[in-house]
C-alpha atoms as one frame of an Amber mdcrd trajectory, in Angstrom:
protein
  39.257  36.123   1.844  39.851  33.572   5.288  43.510  34.030   6.161  44.130
  29.920   7.459  45.175  27.640   4.397  44.576  23.717   5.082  46.646  20.758
   2.852  44.197  17.583   1.789  44.078  15.275  -0.462  42.035  14.697  -3.808
  40.464  11.340  -4.704  39.003  10.263  -7.344  35.302   8.553  -6.500  35.312
   5.214  -6.038  32.879   2.156  -4.463  36.075   0.444  -3.484  38.611   2.025
  -0.882  40.079   5.063  -1.545  43.015   6.422  -3.898  44.346   8.972  -2.960
  46.123  10.249  -5.770  48.136  13.966  -3.684  48.318  15.694  -2.031  46.212
  19.444  -2.015  44.867  22.439  -0.131  42.202  24.755   0.319  41.480  28.184
   0.748  38.384  29.382   2.101  37.509  32.760   0.251  34.442  34.469   2.428
  31.551  36.463   0.039  28.483  38.738   1.298  28.713  40.709   4.478  28.523
  38.638   7.658  26.002  37.881  10.195  24.164  38.763   7.012  21.694  36.867
   4.683  24.697  37.029   2.042  26.997  35.493   3.229  29.346  32.777   1.943
  31.911  31.261   2.716  33.079  29.452  -0.781  36.557  26.925  -1.185  39.654
  26.628  -3.662  42.251  23.639  -3.942  45.530  23.701  -5.126  45.309  25.263
  -8.772  43.511  28.379  -8.439  39.491  26.150  -8.769  36.478  27.011  -6.813
  35.354  23.533  -5.897  32.563  22.459  -3.227  33.760  21.228  -0.001  30.809
  18.951   0.319  31.703  16.704  -2.891  35.476  18.004  -3.287  37.158  17.871
  -0.232  36.873  13.999  -0.100  35.844  11.902   3.473  38.629  10.347   4.428
  42.322  10.859   4.283  44.243   7.975   4.775  42.599   4.472   5.944  45.225
   2.961   8.449  45.162   4.580  10.592  41.878   5.525   9.014  41.413   9.531
   9.173  38.699  12.071   8.203  38.287  15.154   6.871  36.051  17.329   8.733
  34.484  20.220   7.498  34.141  23.156  10.273  31.317  24.782  10.196  31.167
  26.471  13.740  34.184  27.048  16.181  33.117  26.117  19.683  31.718  28.562
  21.972  30.023  30.507  18.803  25.550  30.542  18.218  25.642  31.361  14.274
  23.609  28.093  13.357  26.541  28.384   9.782  26.338  25.139   8.072  26.978
  23.110   4.261  24.356  24.436   2.012  23.772  20.934   0.500  21.755  22.454
  -1.925  23.305  25.752  -3.088  25.956  25.447  -6.718  29.284  24.732  -4.602
  28.242  24.212  -1.573  29.228  26.712   0.433  29.300  27.001   4.160  25.883
  30.078   5.251  23.825  30.354   8.108  20.671  28.004   8.807  17.290  30.458
   7.549  14.245  29.870   9.079  11.033  32.451   8.534  13.881  34.662   6.857
  15.397  35.461   9.875  19.127  33.771  10.453  19.434  31.111  13.064  22.132
  31.119  16.515  22.050  28.306  18.768  20.695  29.057  22.707  22.527  29.652
  25.494  20.955  26.819  27.729  23.186  26.651  30.555  25.636  25.806  31.759
  26.050  25.831  27.666  27.995  28.449  25.532  26.763  27.754  21.854  27.963
  25.286  20.719  30.317  23.134  22.820  32.267  21.792  20.063  33.562  22.128
  16.995  30.957  20.696  14.884  30.383  20.707  11.574  30.485  17.713   8.902
  31.964  15.353   7.059  32.488  15.174   3.613  30.597  13.506   1.333  29.209
  12.122   3.264  24.300  11.837   2.492  22.325  10.961   5.221  20.300   9.733
   2.775  16.722  10.493   4.102  15.307   7.131   2.133  17.292   4.721   3.733
  15.773   3.277   7.451  18.142   2.774   9.225  18.380  -1.202  11.352  18.584
  -0.042  14.400  16.957   3.205  14.897  14.308   2.474  12.558  14.254   6.053
  11.323  15.139   7.515   7.749  18.249   9.389   7.544  17.778  13.626   8.068
  19.318  14.595   4.203  22.165  16.391   5.078  26.175  14.786   5.337  27.192
  13.181   8.705  28.073  15.872  11.744  30.936  15.729  14.187  31.764  17.117
  17.628  35.135  17.104  17.613  36.098  17.156  21.704  40.243  19.350  20.815
  40.841  21.899  22.747  41.775  24.246  19.721  39.011  26.785  18.677  38.906
  26.236  14.974  38.077  29.396  12.568  34.806  28.856  10.596  35.259  27.481
   7.455  38.057  25.748   8.828  39.618  22.021   7.245  40.734  19.426   9.390
  41.790  15.536   9.657  40.078  13.684  12.465  40.239  10.416  14.084  36.311
   8.999  15.292  35.762   7.234  18.299  32.188   6.992  19.496  28.584   7.440
  17.841  24.849   9.154  19.407  22.037   8.745  17.270  19.595  11.989  17.874
  16.008  11.041  16.472  15.597  14.618  15.295  11.839  15.297  14.207  11.588
  11.469  13.473  14.793  11.522  11.516  18.077   9.961  12.031  20.669  12.740
  13.616  24.362  11.587  13.941  26.765  13.252  15.856  30.144  11.518  14.905
  32.646  12.107  18.370  36.199  12.898  16.951  39.073  14.466  17.943  41.504
  16.772  15.241  44.705  14.697  14.363  47.297  17.135  16.116  45.585  17.838
  19.563  47.226  16.689  21.832  44.960  15.073  23.856  44.920  12.362  20.379
  47.417   9.626  20.878  45.151   9.161  24.395  42.469   8.916  23.517  40.735
   6.218  21.085  37.267   5.511  22.296  34.224   6.851  24.268  35.900   5.247
  26.827  38.783   7.763  26.893  37.164  10.450  25.877  35.403   9.554  29.811
  38.500   9.386  31.307  40.104  12.564  29.235  37.464  14.303  29.896  34.847
  13.484  32.461  31.402  14.855  32.149  31.842  15.777  28.066  29.629  12.339
  27.092  27.076  13.589  29.340  27.277  17.286  27.969  27.002  16.698  25.343
  24.108  14.166  25.258  21.716  16.879  27.835  22.559  19.743  25.229  21.350
  17.607  21.561  18.132  16.943  24.565  17.600  20.776  24.914  19.273  22.764
  22.612  15.854  23.544  20.417  13.501  23.575  24.029  13.730  27.474  23.709
  12.208  27.421  20.298   9.441  25.870  21.510  10.093  22.313  20.483  10.049
  18.809  22.376  12.880  17.849  23.928  15.617  15.379  21.813  15.991  11.995
  21.987  17.527   9.814  21.067  17.935   5.423  20.098  20.164   3.005  22.195
  18.338   5.023  25.478  20.939   7.689  24.484  24.041   5.623  24.851  26.638
   6.201  22.546  28.221   3.910  20.164  32.041   2.315  19.824  34.755   3.318
  16.854  33.845   0.404  14.819  30.315   1.125  14.593  30.728   5.150  14.389
  32.706   3.967  10.680  30.379   1.597  10.174  27.847   4.883   9.642  30.137
   6.425   8.401  31.099   4.148   5.938  26.920   3.653   4.954  26.622   7.533
   3.868  29.603   7.766   1.815  27.843   5.112   0.341  24.923   6.901  -0.500
  26.932   9.853  -1.139  28.424   7.850  -4.614  25.159   6.505  -5.370  23.695
   9.344  -5.496  27.119  11.044  -7.605  26.915   7.644 -10.198  22.766   7.981
 -10.454  21.993   5.178  -8.528  20.473   7.310  -6.055  18.794  10.731  -6.635
  19.676  13.455  -3.881  17.785  16.918  -4.259  21.603  18.198  -3.284  23.499
  20.813  -5.931  26.084  18.522  -7.060  28.309  19.997  -8.793  31.808  18.948
  -8.628  35.170  19.764  -9.939  36.745  16.563  -8.941  35.138  13.573  -8.961
  36.075  12.013 -11.939  33.101   9.505 -11.698  29.769  11.835 -11.702  28.078
  13.088 -13.539  28.104  16.134 -12.318  31.042  16.822 -13.075  31.455  20.185
 -14.012  35.218  22.357 -15.258  37.183  26.048 -14.098  35.017  27.639 -16.097
  32.011  26.902 -14.923  32.459  27.014 -11.345  33.924  30.708 -11.161  30.817
  32.158 -13.307  28.800  30.566 -10.071  31.056  32.174  -6.955  31.052  35.874
  -9.502  27.210  36.153  -9.255  27.532  35.707  -5.143  28.288  39.504  -3.080
  31.878  40.614  -2.737  33.111  40.611   1.224  32.198  43.868   3.305  31.645
  44.537   6.638  29.989  42.439   9.041  26.657  43.507  10.596  26.256  43.629
  14.071  24.734  40.885  15.748  21.074  41.491  16.843  19.271  38.484  18.102
  18.668  37.563  22.119  19.761  34.472  21.192  23.565  34.411  20.529  23.445
  36.462  24.426  20.827  35.163  26.715  21.557  32.576  29.074  17.923  30.214
  28.899  17.493  27.887  32.276  15.615  24.664  30.253  16.735  22.538  32.388
  15.820  23.478  35.258  12.608  24.899  34.222  10.718  23.095  32.215  12.095
  19.724  33.391  13.319  17.910  30.533  15.859  16.357  32.004
């Protein structure tokens, strides 16, 4: 079992303002062998119930000031492409797979793995049936992504609280894939970073590096460079928060049955959801997963090799 414990909040689904009801804590539990196809990270709440990090951890911690929960899928400087398994019951974190092989992000010089703590805001859904009025593209069918720019390297699966300062609109193979820029509220720089402009002042070059990273990271896989809406400009905090709220509304509508979603929807805490299950059913789901075992050695060269993408292919 992972050693960290996170203190968060539990709430009831509502189309109105969040109803924050009581303090909860979350414990992440590993199953399977790390660096293999069967590795998973599941979650428990303070009552000992297994929960879905996508559906049962609230998106919003507080409304004023506005603070969000973020599930860290990928710690900074690592390469394993971990993600919330949207199609699996209880939505554990797992490593993405392509053609039967675990996926790793290439080290595109001078970047080493992911250059931020990377994760998602729970209870959000970038609806693939909705064409965004600004980007002209539909959503990518995932929870909305967050690049957390604080100084601490998070643990895989950790749940932190972030303040949002802006967003980048990446267009990935014809889909809108929002990249929210946020900072851990407990970071030493958090009081000084309240806008995209503050990021550039406090961490000069980080926003340019982020845009470059997203532009080139798939080129070593033989894919073209990604492009962006708004000429690659970052949108401000207000725009970002409106975008997050929209993806939360899509998630709410998917649980009410108004919108059809292909996620695994089982949950414990969402009282208005058509897909709520009890603790026994959730435990049964987890017990079907293999027990935690020793990690396999990573043999994929992408985890260590340098790719001089921008220099050799002239994509920037």
